[in-house]
Structure formats: C-alpha cells, structure tokens
Coordinates of C-alpha atoms in Angstrom, one line a residue:
Q112 CA -12.3 -13.2 -3.7
V113 CA -11.3 -9.7 -2.9
Q114 CA -11.5 -6.8 -5.2
L115 CA -9.3 -3.7 -4.6
V116 CA -9.8 -0.2 -5.9
E117 CA -7.2 2.5 -5.2
S118 CA -7.8 6.2 -5.2
G119 CA -6.1 9.4 -4.1
G120 CA -3.2 9.6 -6.5
G121 CA -2.3 12.8 -8.3
L122 CA 0.2 15.5 -8.9
V123 CA 1.8 17.2 -5.9
Q124 CA 4.9 19.4 -5.4
A125 CA 7.9 18.1 -3.5
G126 CA 7.3 18.4 0.2
G127 CA 3.6 18.0 -0.1
S128 CA 1.3 15.2 1.0
L129 CA -1.2 12.7 -0.5
R130 CA -3.3 10.0 1.1
L131 CA -4.0 6.9 -1.0
S132 CA -7.0 4.8 -0.2
C133 CA -7.6 1.2 -1.2
A134 CA -11.2 0.0 -0.8
A135 CA -11.8 -3.7 -0.7
S136 CA -14.9 -5.7 -1.4
G137 CA -15.8 -8.8 0.6
R138 CA -16.9 -9.4 4.1
T139 CA -13.6 -11.0 5.3
F140 CA -11.4 -8.0 4.7
S141 CA -10.4 -8.0 8.3
S142 CA -8.7 -11.4 7.8
Y143 CA -6.4 -10.1 5.1
A144 CA -2.9 -8.7 5.4
M145 CA -2.4 -5.6 3.2
G146 CA 0.5 -4.0 1.4
W147 CA 1.4 -1.1 -0.8
F148 CA 3.8 -1.4 -3.7
R149 CA 5.1 1.0 -6.3
Q150 CA 6.7 1.0 -9.7
A151 CA 8.7 3.9 -11.0
P152 CA 9.1 4.4 -14.7
G153 CA 11.6 1.9 -16.1
K154 CA 12.0 0.1 -12.8
E155 CA 10.6 -3.0 -11.1
R156 CA 7.7 -2.9 -8.7
K157 CA 8.9 -2.6 -5.1
F158 CA 7.5 -3.0 -1.7
V159 CA 6.5 0.2 0.2
A160 CA 4.5 -0.7 3.3
A161 CA 2.5 -3.5 4.9
I162 CA 0.1 -4.0 7.7
T163 CA -1.2 -7.0 9.6
W164 CA -4.9 -7.8 9.6
T165 CA -5.3 -6.6 13.2
A166 CA -3.2 -3.5 12.4
D167 CA -0.9 -4.3 15.4
S168 CA 2.2 -4.4 13.2
T169 CA 3.4 -2.4 10.3
Y170 CA 6.5 -2.4 8.2
Y171 CA 8.1 0.0 5.7
T172 CA 10.8 0.1 3.2
D173 CA 13.7 2.3 4.5
S174 CA 13.2 5.1 2.0
V175 CA 9.7 6.0 3.3
K176 CA 10.2 5.4 7.0
G177 CA 9.2 8.5 8.9
R178 CA 7.3 9.9 5.9
F179 CA 4.7 7.4 5.1
T180 CA 2.1 5.7 7.3
I181 CA 0.0 2.7 6.5
S182 CA -3.3 2.2 8.4
R183 CA -6.5 0.4 7.9
D184 CA -10.2 0.6 8.9
N185 CA -11.7 -2.8 9.0
V186 CA -15.2 -1.4 9.4
K187 CA -14.8 0.6 6.2
N188 CA -12.9 -2.2 4.4
T189 CA -10.2 0.3 3.5
V190 CA -6.4 0.6 3.8
Y191 CA -4.7 3.9 3.6
L192 CA -1.2 5.2 2.8
Q193 CA -0.6 8.6 4.2
M194 CA 2.4 10.1 2.3
N195 CA 4.1 13.2 3.7
S196 CA 7.2 15.1 2.7
L197 CA 7.0 13.7 -0.8
K198 CA 10.0 13.6 -3.0
P199 CA 10.4 13.4 -6.8
E200 CA 11.7 9.9 -6.3
D201 CA 8.4 8.9 -4.9
T202 CA 6.9 9.3 -8.3
A203 CA 5.4 5.9 -9.3
V204 CA 2.3 3.9 -9.9
Y205 CA 1.1 2.7 -6.5
W206 CA -0.8 -0.5 -6.0
C207 CA -2.4 -2.0 -2.9
A208 CA -2.4 -5.8 -2.5
A209 CA -4.1 -8.3 -0.2
R210 CA -3.6 -11.8 1.1
R211 CA -4.9 -13.9 3.9
G212 CA -2.5 -14.2 6.8
T213 CA -1.7 -13.1 10.3
Y214 CA 1.6 -11.5 9.6
Y215 CA 2.7 -8.7 7.3
Y216 CA 4.3 -9.5 4.0
T217 CA 6.9 -7.6 2.0
N218 CA 7.3 -9.9 -1.1
Q219 CA 4.9 -9.0 -3.9
Y220 CA 4.7 -12.7 -4.8
D221 CA 3.1 -13.4 -1.4
Y222 CA 0.0 -11.4 -2.4
D223 CA -3.0 -12.9 -4.1
Y224 CA -5.1 -9.8 -5.0
W225 CA -4.2 -6.5 -6.5
G226 CA -5.8 -3.2 -7.3
Q227 CA -5.5 -1.4 -10.7
G228 CA -2.9 1.1 -9.5
T229 CA -3.0 4.8 -9.0
Q230 CA -0.4 7.3 -10.3
V231 CA 1.5 9.6 -7.9
T232 CA 3.6 12.3 -9.5
V233 CA 5.8 14.5 -7.4
S234 CA 7.2 17.6 -9.1
S235 CA 10.4 19.3 -8.0

C-alpha cells in the first residue's frame, strides 16, 4: 500500500511559478512509477507528467513541455512538479498517482494509488 499526500497548490498570477510536492508513505517508493494529472472545472482528468522509478525517463503532455518539470527524491519519498510560466489554462485540481512498474505511464487507469488532490489557480 502507498499513501500519497499532495501539497504546494495555491493562487498565482499568470507567468508565475509553483512547485507541487507529493509525499508517499511506504518503504518501496523507489519501485513505483509516478505521475501527475489534473482536472479543470467541467473537464475530464488528464495526464500532465510522468517519471520512471529510477527517474531516468520523464514524459509530458504537449501543453506543459518546456514549462513543467517532474522530478523525484527516492530518499525523501517525494515526487515534485515544478510549474513555471503558468497560464490561466493551467488552473485545475492536480493529483499525483503511483503504480509499480519500470516504465512511465500516461493513462490514469494504469495507476493504483492516488492522492487527495491540490488546487492550482492561475489568475490572468
């Protein structure tokens, strides 16, 4: 079992930055692939970024490439999402997710564990 707790959301002006954190419980965090997803009001939850358990590979949805960076610290059992140059369309609830595996995964149905979500609001 893995429990995930997100933090770092908030209100920021367009062009600003936020760093989301996702702290995981459990001693086998390093064997889990991790992902970030988001859901804007009235829309479906969508993939944002993913990272392999070794952090040797990452993958991003096109709309955040060059602006967002996913990373992880397997000693601290934490995955991060650094978000720069934020836009109003980035406004959403953001979730981190985990699953065992050696690859990265972009489909939300591939993930077994989810955090509670954190709200990110970008004002224009």
